[in-house]
Amino acid sequence: MLKKDLLGIKDLTREEILEILDLAFEMKKLLNGEKYSQALRGKTVVTIFFEPSTRTRLSFEMAAKYLGAHYGNIEVATSSVVKGESLIDTIRTVERMKADVIVTRHNMSGTPHLLAKYTNASIINGGDGINEHPTQALLDMMTIKEKKGDFKGLKVAIIGDIMHSRVARSNIWGLKKLGAEVKVAGPSTLMPPQIEKMGVKVCYSAEEAIKDADVVMGLRIQLERQKSGLFPSIEEYREYFGINEERMRLAKPDAILMHPGPINRNVEVTSGAANASYSVIEEQVTNGVAVRMALLKILCERRN
């Protein structure tokens, strides 16, 4: 059902999202078993990240290797990009080395969409600026489906820097398509104008958003934003929007706590909440590998 590339959740249908999640659950069985398959034998996956990453880049590497693909990673700091080579020339060079899938992350929104026009290789968006982070949203949705079964009528609270969060945008697109209700909360300076047009409810306190929620999702506070004066201090953010055990008691008794990582502990989420039985943060990491295995398999099969 997917086309050549995975550029954003906004572009996917409900059916496409569910197809990916169904295959991801099959891939998780492989992960929990022998962790080895020849499904992508003869295929090549390359990652090119222009921003730092641990979870996303490494999980794509592990996903490719678990499925028997060749894997390569371009270190941008030591690549020809620093010599002035254009992004398009870089992508074309990688394609000429017979890459089937190229995973890229860039600080400029829309970069993967541009690159997809200039290569026959499949492009996967590993995060572009403040636009989207589709694979993170897919692993989040997989985790929710695993714990809650269905999305229809599910109440999800997303707390933090909504303005600069590509994770929030991708999750909102996906969760709304699957039938969930989404509330967002954060400092007013970190709330995008007219975000209500995405179909979410804006709350003016963490308590309002978390009350009766089935899923509570914290977002990483980008500490560089604090230096820009977009909120008074880390301490004030923690006091008004930090997710702690007391605030989690406002959610439903069987609510789960999520975070895309890396966590600034005792800022967005207290250690007590992150380590509690309702936290599924570590399970999200495992599901990230399964989702990326599913995507690589789907896109490589489309190329046959």
PDB file of C-alpha atoms in Angstrom:
ATOM      1  CA  MET A   1       0.000   0.000   0.000  1.00  0.00           C
ATOM      2  CA  LEU A   2       2.922   2.348   0.665  1.00  0.00           C
ATOM      3  CA  LYS A   3       4.390   4.183  -2.289  1.00  0.00           C
ATOM      4  CA  LYS A   4       8.139   4.450  -2.934  1.00  0.00           C
ATOM      5  CA  ASP A   5       8.905   6.481   0.210  1.00  0.00           C
ATOM      6  CA  LEU A   6       7.819   7.059   3.809  1.00  0.00           C
ATOM      7  CA  LEU A   7       7.904  10.832   4.229  1.00  0.00           C
ATOM      8  CA  GLY A   8       5.240  11.498   6.851  1.00  0.00           C
ATOM      9  CA  ILE A   9       2.208  10.189   8.707  1.00  0.00           C
ATOM     10  CA  LYS A  10       0.147  12.990   7.172  1.00  0.00           C
ATOM     11  CA  ASP A  11       0.521  11.247   3.808  1.00  0.00           C
ATOM     12  CA  LEU A  12      -0.640   7.816   5.045  1.00  0.00           C
ATOM     13  CA  THR A  13      -4.143   6.423   5.135  1.00  0.00           C
ATOM     14  CA  ARG A  14      -5.590   4.707   8.178  1.00  0.00           C
ATOM     15  CA  GLU A  15      -5.282   1.393   6.343  1.00  0.00           C
ATOM     16  CA  GLU A  16      -1.607   1.967   5.549  1.00  0.00           C
ATOM     17  CA  ILE A  17      -0.839   2.750   9.185  1.00  0.00           C
ATOM     18  CA  LEU A  18      -2.583  -0.418  10.342  1.00  0.00           C
ATOM     19  CA  GLU A  19      -0.778  -2.493   7.696  1.00  0.00           C
ATOM     20  CA  ILE A  20       2.565  -1.272   9.033  1.00  0.00           C
ATOM     21  CA  LEU A  21       1.559  -1.949  12.645  1.00  0.00           C
ATOM     22  CA  ASP A  22       0.328  -5.470  11.841  1.00  0.00           C
ATOM     23  CA  LEU A  23       3.631  -6.344  10.186  1.00  0.00           C
ATOM     24  CA  ALA A  24       5.558  -4.718  13.058  1.00  0.00           C
ATOM     25  CA  PHE A  25       3.927  -7.164  15.477  1.00  0.00           C
ATOM     26  CA  GLU A  26       5.110 -10.012  13.261  1.00  0.00           C
ATOM     27  CA  MET A  27       8.601  -8.524  13.258  1.00  0.00           C
ATOM     28  CA  LYS A  28       8.541  -8.309  17.057  1.00  0.00           C
ATOM     29  CA  LYS A  29       8.029 -12.073  17.200  1.00  0.00           C
ATOM     30  CA  LEU A  30      11.244 -12.408  15.206  1.00  0.00           C
ATOM     31  CA  LEU A  31      12.983 -10.004  17.577  1.00  0.00           C
ATOM     32  CA  ASN A  32      11.879 -12.037  20.572  1.00  0.00           C
ATOM     33  CA  GLY A  33      13.021 -15.230  18.878  1.00  0.00           C
ATOM     34  CA  GLU A  34      16.069 -15.941  16.763  1.00  0.00           C
ATOM     35  CA  LYS A  35      16.520 -12.312  15.602  1.00  0.00           C
ATOM     36  CA  TYR A  36      17.585 -13.432  12.150  1.00  0.00           C
ATOM     37  CA  SER A  37      15.944 -13.519   8.735  1.00  0.00           C
ATOM     38  CA  GLN A  38      16.990 -13.509   5.082  1.00  0.00           C
ATOM     39  CA  ALA A  39      13.943 -11.462   4.039  1.00  0.00           C
ATOM     40  CA  LEU A  40      16.098  -8.573   2.777  1.00  0.00           C
ATOM     41  CA  ARG A  41      19.032 -10.583   1.508  1.00  0.00           C
ATOM     42  CA  GLY A  42      20.736  -8.647  -1.308  1.00  0.00           C
ATOM     43  CA  LYS A  43      19.161  -5.317  -0.278  1.00  0.00           C
ATOM     44  CA  THR A  44      21.150  -2.332   0.989  1.00  0.00           C
ATOM     45  CA  VAL A  45      20.071   0.226   3.595  1.00  0.00           C
ATOM     46  CA  VAL A  46      22.032   3.457   4.176  1.00  0.00           C
ATOM     47  CA  THR A  47      21.509   6.043   6.929  1.00  0.00           C
ATOM     48  CA  ILE A  48      22.502   9.703   6.471  1.00  0.00           C
ATOM     49  CA  PHE A  49      21.781  11.785   9.575  1.00  0.00           C
ATOM     50  CA  PHE A  50      22.541  15.502   9.659  1.00  0.00           C
ATOM     51  CA  GLU A  51      21.410  15.719  13.298  1.00  0.00           C
ATOM     52  CA  PRO A  52      22.464  13.632  16.308  1.00  0.00           C
ATOM     53  CA  SER A  53      20.608  10.373  16.908  1.00  0.00           C
ATOM     54  CA  THR A  54      21.031   7.264  19.005  1.00  0.00           C
ATOM     55  CA  ARG A  55      17.725   5.420  18.977  1.00  0.00           C
ATOM     56  CA  THR A  56      16.541   6.088  15.436  1.00  0.00           C
ATOM     57  CA  ARG A  57      19.820   5.504  13.620  1.00  0.00           C
ATOM     58  CA  LEU A  58      20.833   2.461  15.650  1.00  0.00           C
ATOM     59  CA  SER A  59      17.390   0.879  15.414  1.00  0.00           C
ATOM     60  CA  PHE A  60      17.466   1.176  11.610  1.00  0.00           C
ATOM     61  CA  GLU A  61      20.900  -0.438  11.605  1.00  0.00           C
ATOM     62  CA  MET A  62      19.704  -3.297  13.810  1.00  0.00           C
ATOM     63  CA  ALA A  63      16.498  -3.663  11.775  1.00  0.00           C
ATOM     64  CA  ALA A  64      18.442  -3.958   8.515  1.00  0.00           C
ATOM     65  CA  LYS A  65      20.865  -6.512   9.945  1.00  0.00           C
ATOM     66  CA  TYR A  66      18.154  -8.624  11.591  1.00  0.00           C
ATOM     67  CA  LEU A  67      16.510  -8.940   8.160  1.00  0.00           C
ATOM     68  CA  GLY A  68      19.731  -9.868   6.375  1.00  0.00           C
ATOM     69  CA  ALA A  69      20.321  -6.593   4.493  1.00  0.00           C
ATOM     70  CA  HIS A  70      23.638  -4.857   3.882  1.00  0.00           C
ATOM     71  CA  TYR A  71      23.953  -1.686   5.952  1.00  0.00           C
ATOM     72  CA  GLY A  72      25.993   1.491   5.610  1.00  0.00           C
ATOM     73  CA  ASN A  73      26.087   4.768   7.522  1.00  0.00           C
ATOM     74  CA  ILE A  74      27.435   8.091   6.271  1.00  0.00           C
ATOM     75  CA  GLU A  75      29.092  10.178   8.973  1.00  0.00           C
ATOM     76  CA  VAL A  76      28.160  13.657   7.809  1.00  0.00           C
ATOM     77  CA  ALA A  77      30.980  15.354   9.726  1.00  0.00           C
ATOM     78  CA  THR A  78      33.554  13.407   7.680  1.00  0.00           C
ATOM     79  CA  SER A  79      31.641  13.226   4.399  1.00  0.00           C
ATOM     80  CA  SER A  80      31.892  15.254   1.205  1.00  0.00           C
ATOM     81  CA  VAL A  81      28.999  17.402   2.440  1.00  0.00           C
ATOM     82  CA  VAL A  82      31.503  19.385   4.510  1.00  0.00           C
ATOM     83  CA  LYS A  83      33.461  19.980   1.292  1.00  0.00           C
ATOM     84  CA  GLY A  84      30.434  21.628  -0.268  1.00  0.00           C
ATOM     85  CA  GLU A  85      28.747  18.713  -1.999  1.00  0.00           C
ATOM     86  CA  SER A  86      25.002  19.269  -2.333  1.00  0.00           C
ATOM     87  CA  LEU A  87      22.474  17.022  -0.632  1.00  0.00           C
ATOM     88  CA  ILE A  88      21.076  15.963  -3.986  1.00  0.00           C
ATOM     89  CA  ASP A  89      24.511  14.951  -5.280  1.00  0.00           C
ATOM     90  CA  THR A  90      25.145  13.036  -2.066  1.00  0.00           C
ATOM     91  CA  ILE A  91      21.883  11.119  -2.397  1.00  0.00           C
ATOM     92  CA  ARG A  92      22.553  10.353  -6.072  1.00  0.00           C
ATOM     93  CA  THR A  93      26.035   9.106  -5.199  1.00  0.00           C
ATOM     94  CA  VAL A  94      24.614   6.763  -2.562  1.00  0.00           C
ATOM     95  CA  GLU A  95      21.985   5.517  -5.008  1.00  0.00           C
ATOM     96  CA  ARG A  96      24.732   4.769  -7.569  1.00  0.00           C
ATOM     97  CA  MET A  97      26.287   2.531  -4.931  1.00  0.00           C
ATOM     98  CA  LYS A  98      23.073   0.495  -5.261  1.00  0.00           C
ATOM     99  CA  ALA A  99      21.339   1.566  -2.055  1.00  0.00           C
ATOM    100  CA  ASP A 100      17.720   0.419  -1.995  1.00  0.00           C
ATOM    101  CA  VAL A 101      16.596   2.440   1.045  1.00  0.00           C
ATOM    102  CA  ILE A 102      18.084   5.677   2.358  1.00  0.00           C
ATOM    103  CA  VAL A 103      17.077   6.890   5.821  1.00  0.00           C
ATOM    104  CA  THR A 104      17.771  10.569   6.415  1.00  0.00           C
ATOM    105  CA  ARG A 105      17.376  13.117   9.183  1.00  0.00           C
ATOM    106  CA  HIS A 106      17.835  16.842   8.651  1.00  0.00           C
ATOM    107  CA  ASN A 107      17.197  20.033  10.592  1.00  0.00           C
ATOM    108  CA  MET A 108      15.350  21.594   7.663  1.00  0.00           C
ATOM    109  CA  SER A 109      11.684  20.689   7.296  1.00  0.00           C
ATOM    110  CA  GLY A 110      10.883  19.140   3.930  1.00  0.00           C
ATOM    111  CA  THR A 111      14.391  17.859   3.154  1.00  0.00           C
ATOM    112  CA  PRO A 112      13.364  14.181   2.742  1.00  0.00           C
ATOM    113  CA  HIS A 113      10.541  15.242   0.418  1.00  0.00           C
ATOM    114  CA  LEU A 114      13.033  17.128  -1.755  1.00  0.00           C
ATOM    115  CA  LEU A 115      15.523  14.254  -1.846  1.00  0.00           C
ATOM    116  CA  ALA A 116      12.811  11.740  -2.763  1.00  0.00           C
ATOM    117  CA  LYS A 117      12.282  13.597  -6.040  1.00  0.00           C
ATOM    118  CA  TYR A 118      15.895  13.072  -7.108  1.00  0.00           C
ATOM    119  CA  THR A 119      16.456   9.387  -6.432  1.00  0.00           C
ATOM    120  CA  ASN A 120      14.899   6.064  -7.307  1.00  0.00           C
ATOM    121  CA  ALA A 121      15.939   4.700  -3.909  1.00  0.00           C
ATOM    122  CA  SER A 122      13.250   4.662  -1.235  1.00  0.00           C
ATOM    123  CA  ILE A 123      13.586   7.558   1.211  1.00  0.00           C
ATOM    124  CA  ILE A 124      12.526   7.183   4.843  1.00  0.00           C
ATOM    125  CA  ASN A 125      12.127  10.358   6.870  1.00  0.00           C
ATOM    126  CA  GLY A 126      14.067   9.925  10.115  1.00  0.00           C
ATOM    127  CA  GLY A 127      12.965  13.380  11.258  1.00  0.00           C
ATOM    128  CA  ASP A 128      12.856  16.668   9.358  1.00  0.00           C
ATOM    129  CA  GLY A 129      13.086  19.948  11.226  1.00  0.00           C
ATOM    130  CA  ILE A 130       9.907  20.624  13.180  1.00  0.00           C
ATOM    131  CA  ASN A 131       7.748  18.903  10.570  1.00  0.00           C
ATOM    132  CA  GLU A 132       7.456  15.133  11.149  1.00  0.00           C
ATOM    133  CA  HIS A 133       9.099  12.071  12.672  1.00  0.00           C
ATOM    134  CA  PRO A 134       6.916   9.319  11.181  1.00  0.00           C
ATOM    135  CA  THR A 135       8.781   6.247  12.426  1.00  0.00           C
ATOM    136  CA  GLN A 136       8.666   7.518  16.022  1.00  0.00           C
ATOM    137  CA  ALA A 137       4.918   8.009  15.752  1.00  0.00           C
ATOM    138  CA  LEU A 138       4.500   4.527  14.295  1.00  0.00           C
ATOM    139  CA  LEU A 139       6.379   2.926  17.176  1.00  0.00           C
ATOM    140  CA  ASP A 140       4.324   5.008  19.606  1.00  0.00           C
ATOM    141  CA  MET A 141       1.113   3.833  17.958  1.00  0.00           C
ATOM    142  CA  MET A 142       2.360   0.247  18.024  1.00  0.00           C
ATOM    143  CA  THR A 143       2.999   0.552  21.754  1.00  0.00           C
ATOM    144  CA  ILE A 144      -0.460   2.015  22.350  1.00  0.00           C
ATOM    145  CA  LYS A 145      -2.119  -0.718  20.280  1.00  0.00           C
ATOM    146  CA  GLU A 146      -0.137  -3.359  22.168  1.00  0.00           C
ATOM    147  CA  LYS A 147      -1.295  -2.012  25.539  1.00  0.00           C
ATOM    148  CA  LYS A 148      -4.784  -0.739  24.711  1.00  0.00           C
ATOM    149  CA  GLY A 149      -5.932  -2.870  21.773  1.00  0.00           C
ATOM    150  CA  ASP A 150      -7.934  -0.204  19.972  1.00  0.00           C
ATOM    151  CA  PHE A 151      -7.654   3.513  19.314  1.00  0.00           C
ATOM    152  CA  LYS A 152     -11.295   4.480  18.939  1.00  0.00           C
ATOM    153  CA  GLY A 153     -12.245   6.892  21.722  1.00  0.00           C
ATOM    154  CA  LEU A 154      -8.853   6.557  23.406  1.00  0.00           C
ATOM    155  CA  LYS A 155      -7.809   9.725  25.244  1.00  0.00           C
ATOM    156  CA  VAL A 156      -4.192  10.743  24.669  1.00  0.00           C
ATOM    157  CA  ALA A 157      -2.458  13.658  26.411  1.00  0.00           C
ATOM    158  CA  ILE A 158       0.720  15.084  24.851  1.00  0.00           C
ATOM    159  CA  ILE A 159       2.657  17.370  27.203  1.00  0.00           C
ATOM    160  CA  GLY A 160       5.622  19.619  26.445  1.00  0.00           C
ATOM    161  CA  ASP A 161       7.172  21.636  23.625  1.00  0.00           C
ATOM    162  CA  ILE A 162       4.466  21.154  21.010  1.00  0.00           C
ATOM    163  CA  MET A 163       5.772  24.020  18.865  1.00  0.00           C
ATOM    164  CA  HIS A 164       9.097  22.411  17.954  1.00  0.00           C
ATOM    165  CA  SER A 165       8.103  18.749  18.224  1.00  0.00           C
ATOM    166  CA  ARG A 166       8.009  16.728  15.006  1.00  0.00           C
ATOM    167  CA  VAL A 167       7.092  13.756  17.225  1.00  0.00           C
ATOM    168  CA  ALA A 168       3.947  15.550  18.396  1.00  0.00           C
ATOM    169  CA  ARG A 169       2.879  16.438  14.862  1.00  0.00           C
ATOM    170  CA  SER A 170       3.304  12.909  13.516  1.00  0.00           C
ATOM    171  CA  ASN A 171       1.500  11.425  16.507  1.00  0.00           C
ATOM    172  CA  ILE A 172      -1.390  13.853  16.171  1.00  0.00           C
ATOM    173  CA  TRP A 173      -1.840  13.005  12.476  1.00  0.00           C
ATOM    174  CA  GLY A 174      -1.709   9.283  13.165  1.00  0.00           C
ATOM    175  CA  LEU A 175      -3.757   9.108  16.352  1.00  0.00           C
ATOM    176  CA  LYS A 176      -6.533  11.228  14.880  1.00  0.00           C
ATOM    177  CA  LYS A 177      -6.708   8.990  11.786  1.00  0.00           C
ATOM    178  CA  LEU A 178      -7.052   5.956  14.042  1.00  0.00           C
ATOM    179  CA  GLY A 179      -9.888   7.458  16.082  1.00  0.00           C
ATOM    180  CA  ALA A 180      -8.168   8.690  19.253  1.00  0.00           C
ATOM    181  CA  GLU A 181      -8.919  11.949  21.058  1.00  0.00           C
ATOM    182  CA  VAL A 182      -5.823  14.098  21.566  1.00  0.00           C
ATOM    183  CA  LYS A 183      -5.180  16.848  24.096  1.00  0.00           C
ATOM    184  CA  VAL A 184      -2.009  18.944  24.139  1.00  0.00           C
ATOM    185  CA  ALA A 185      -0.539  21.064  26.925  1.00  0.00           C
ATOM    186  CA  GLY A 186       2.605  23.116  27.410  1.00  0.00           C
ATOM    187  CA  PRO A 187       3.827  26.650  27.989  1.00  0.00           C
ATOM    188  CA  SER A 188       1.938  29.119  25.796  1.00  0.00           C
ATOM    189  CA  THR A 189       5.213  30.153  24.133  1.00  0.00           C
ATOM    190  CA  LEU A 190       5.720  26.527  23.042  1.00  0.00           C
ATOM    191  CA  MET A 191       2.227  26.052  21.631  1.00  0.00           C
ATOM    192  CA  PRO A 192       1.793  26.509  17.858  1.00  0.00           C
ATOM    193  CA  PRO A 193      -0.865  29.043  16.849  1.00  0.00           C
ATOM    194  CA  GLN A 194      -4.091  27.505  15.529  1.00  0.00           C
ATOM    195  CA  ILE A 195      -3.013  23.963  16.401  1.00  0.00           C
ATOM    196  CA  GLU A 196      -6.684  23.296  17.102  1.00  0.00           C
ATOM    197  CA  LYS A 197      -7.072  22.994  13.319  1.00  0.00           C
ATOM    198  CA  MET A 198      -5.276  19.637  13.596  1.00  0.00           C
ATOM    199  CA  GLY A 199      -8.244  18.390  15.609  1.00  0.00           C
ATOM    200  CA  VAL A 200      -6.711  18.550  19.075  1.00  0.00           C
ATOM    201  CA  LYS A 201      -7.881  20.226  22.262  1.00  0.00           C
ATOM    202  CA  VAL A 202      -5.451  22.735  23.784  1.00  0.00           C
ATOM    203  CA  CYS A 203      -5.232  22.598  27.579  1.00  0.00           C
ATOM    204  CA  TYR A 204      -3.701  25.284  29.730  1.00  0.00           C
ATOM    205  CA  SER A 205      -2.385  23.025  32.458  1.00  0.00           C
ATOM    206  CA  ALA A 206      -0.840  19.574  32.625  1.00  0.00           C
ATOM    207  CA  GLU A 207      -3.559  18.526  35.056  1.00  0.00           C
ATOM    208  CA  GLU A 208      -6.344  19.399  32.602  1.00  0.00           C
ATOM    209  CA  ALA A 209      -4.712  17.381  29.828  1.00  0.00           C
ATOM    210  CA  ILE A 210      -3.846  14.346  31.951  1.00  0.00           C
ATOM    211  CA  LYS A 211      -7.207  14.046  33.723  1.00  0.00           C
ATOM    212  CA  ASP A 212      -8.892  10.762  32.652  1.00  0.00           C
ATOM    213  CA  ALA A 213      -6.272  10.134  29.951  1.00  0.00           C
ATOM    214  CA  ASP A 214      -5.576   6.590  28.746  1.00  0.00           C
ATOM    215  CA  VAL A 215      -2.137   7.566  27.460  1.00  0.00           C
ATOM    216  CA  VAL A 216       0.181  10.304  28.731  1.00  0.00           C
ATOM    217  CA  MET A 217       3.061  11.251  26.439  1.00  0.00           C
ATOM    218  CA  GLY A 218       5.855  13.554  27.542  1.00  0.00           C
ATOM    219  CA  LEU A 219       8.041  15.358  25.010  1.00  0.00           C
ATOM    220  CA  ARG A 220      11.705  16.254  25.298  1.00  0.00           C
ATOM    221  CA  ILE A 221      12.303  19.849  26.259  1.00  0.00           C
ATOM    222  CA  GLN A 222      14.962  21.103  23.899  1.00  0.00           C
ATOM    223  CA  LEU A 223      17.186  22.873  26.400  1.00  0.00           C
ATOM    224  CA  GLU A 224      18.405  25.281  23.730  1.00  0.00           C
ATOM    225  CA  ARG A 225      14.863  26.705  23.709  1.00  0.00           C
ATOM    226  CA  GLN A 226      15.302  27.701  27.346  1.00  0.00           C
ATOM    227  CA  LYS A 227      18.351  29.751  26.342  1.00  0.00           C
ATOM    228  CA  SER A 228      16.121  31.550  23.853  1.00  0.00           C
ATOM    229  CA  GLY A 229      13.863  32.656  26.678  1.00  0.00           C
ATOM    230  CA  LEU A 230      10.792  30.741  25.495  1.00  0.00           C
ATOM    231  CA  PHE A 231      10.090  29.711  29.085  1.00  0.00           C
ATOM    232  CA  PRO A 232      11.456  31.251  32.282  1.00  0.00           C
ATOM    233  CA  SER A 233      13.462  28.337  33.689  1.00  0.00           C
ATOM    234  CA  ILE A 234      13.790  24.560  33.814  1.00  0.00           C
ATOM    235  CA  GLU A 235      12.536  24.653  37.397  1.00  0.00           C
ATOM    236  CA  GLU A 236       9.370  26.526  36.442  1.00  0.00           C
ATOM    237  CA  TYR A 237       8.721  24.164  33.530  1.00  0.00           C
ATOM    238  CA  ARG A 238       9.073  21.165  35.848  1.00  0.00           C
ATOM    239  CA  GLU A 239       6.709  22.714  38.378  1.00  0.00           C
ATOM    240  CA  TYR A 240       3.900  23.425  35.912  1.00  0.00           C
ATOM    241  CA  PHE A 241       4.312  20.814  33.158  1.00  0.00           C
ATOM    242  CA  GLY A 242       6.601  18.087  34.474  1.00  0.00           C
ATOM    243  CA  ILE A 243       4.954  14.641  34.574  1.00  0.00           C
ATOM    244  CA  ASN A 244       5.233  13.179  38.051  1.00  0.00           C
ATOM    245  CA  GLU A 245       3.546  10.444  40.056  1.00  0.00           C
ATOM    246  CA  GLU A 246       1.016  12.852  41.542  1.00  0.00           C
ATOM    247  CA  ARG A 247      -0.123  14.078  38.123  1.00  0.00           C
ATOM    248  CA  MET A 248      -0.245  10.521  36.756  1.00  0.00           C
ATOM    249  CA  ARG A 249      -2.829   9.699  39.429  1.00  0.00           C
ATOM    250  CA  LEU A 250      -5.209  12.048  37.566  1.00  0.00           C
ATOM    251  CA  ALA A 251      -5.127   9.724  34.557  1.00  0.00           C
ATOM    252  CA  LYS A 252      -7.154   6.534  34.328  1.00  0.00           C
ATOM    253  CA  PRO A 253      -6.011   3.742  36.657  1.00  0.00           C
ATOM    254  CA  ASP A 254      -4.676   1.695  33.726  1.00  0.00           C
ATOM    255  CA  ALA A 255      -3.058   4.646  31.910  1.00  0.00           C
ATOM    256  CA  ILE A 256       0.390   4.287  30.366  1.00  0.00           C
ATOM    257  CA  LEU A 257       3.247   6.790  30.318  1.00  0.00           C
ATOM    258  CA  MET A 258       5.304   7.323  27.148  1.00  0.00           C
ATOM    259  CA  HIS A 259       8.282   9.449  26.078  1.00  0.00           C
ATOM    260  CA  PRO A 260      10.191   9.407  22.755  1.00  0.00           C
ATOM    261  CA  GLY A 261      13.558   9.790  24.481  1.00  0.00           C
ATOM    262  CA  PRO A 262      16.066  10.858  25.378  1.00  0.00           C
ATOM    263  CA  ILE A 263      14.508  11.927  28.676  1.00  0.00           C
ATOM    264  CA  ASN A 264      15.715  14.916  30.621  1.00  0.00           C
ATOM    265  CA  ARG A 265      14.976  13.177  33.915  1.00  0.00           C
ATOM    266  CA  ASN A 266      13.237  15.251  36.553  1.00  0.00           C
ATOM    267  CA  VAL A 267      12.412  17.871  33.936  1.00  0.00           C
ATOM    268  CA  GLU A 268       9.776  16.458  31.552  1.00  0.00           C
ATOM    269  CA  VAL A 269       9.301  13.274  33.598  1.00  0.00           C
ATOM    270  CA  THR A 270      10.422  12.494  37.132  1.00  0.00           C
ATOM    271  CA  SER A 271      12.496   9.384  37.721  1.00  0.00           C
ATOM    272  CA  GLY A 272       9.706   8.026  39.900  1.00  0.00           C
ATOM    273  CA  ALA A 273       7.185   8.235  37.066  1.00  0.00           C
ATOM    274  CA  ALA A 274       9.638   7.008  34.407  1.00  0.00           C
ATOM    275  CA  ASN A 275      10.442   3.930  36.495  1.00  0.00           C
ATOM    276  CA  ALA A 276       6.856   3.187  37.555  1.00  0.00           C
ATOM    277  CA  SER A 277       4.922   0.117  36.415  1.00  0.00           C
ATOM    278  CA  TYR A 278       2.774   2.235  34.079  1.00  0.00           C
ATOM    279  CA  SER A 279       5.820   3.476  32.155  1.00  0.00           C
ATOM    280  CA  VAL A 280       6.318   1.826  28.750  1.00  0.00           C
ATOM    281  CA  ILE A 281       9.283   3.977  27.716  1.00  0.00           C
ATOM    282  CA  GLU A 282      11.708   1.065  27.429  1.00  0.00           C
ATOM    283  CA  GLU A 283       9.161  -1.022  25.506  1.00  0.00           C
ATOM    284  CA  GLN A 284       8.918   1.827  22.994  1.00  0.00           C
ATOM    285  CA  VAL A 285      12.604   1.291  22.178  1.00  0.00           C
ATOM    286  CA  THR A 286      12.052  -2.392  21.347  1.00  0.00           C
ATOM    287  CA  ASN A 287       8.981  -1.561  19.298  1.00  0.00           C
ATOM    288  CA  GLY A 288      11.052   0.990  17.390  1.00  0.00           C
ATOM    289  CA  VAL A 289      13.215  -1.792  15.990  1.00  0.00           C
ATOM    290  CA  ALA A 290      10.139  -3.854  15.052  1.00  0.00           C
ATOM    291  CA  VAL A 291       8.464  -0.922  13.274  1.00  0.00           C
ATOM    292  CA  ARG A 292      11.599  -0.131  11.298  1.00  0.00           C
ATOM    293  CA  MET A 293      11.981  -3.775  10.325  1.00  0.00           C
ATOM    294  CA  ALA A 294       8.411  -3.685   9.021  1.00  0.00           C
ATOM    295  CA  LEU A 295       9.012  -0.511   7.018  1.00  0.00           C
ATOM    296  CA  LEU A 296      12.213  -1.804   5.443  1.00  0.00           C
ATOM    297  CA  LYS A 297      10.482  -5.034   4.474  1.00  0.00           C
ATOM    298  CA  ILE A 298       7.458  -3.276   2.964  1.00  0.00           C
ATOM    299  CA  LEU A 299       9.501  -0.743   0.971  1.00  0.00           C
ATOM    300  CA  CYS A 300      12.024  -3.298  -0.286  1.00  0.00           C
ATOM    301  CA  GLU A 301       9.237  -5.628  -1.400  1.00  0.00           C
ATOM    302  CA  ARG A 302       7.650  -2.718  -3.300  1.00  0.00           C
ATOM    303  CA  ARG A 303      10.912  -2.393  -5.234  1.00  0.00           C
ATOM    304  CA  ASN A 304      10.913  -6.016  -6.477  1.00  0.00           C
TER     305      ASN A 304
END
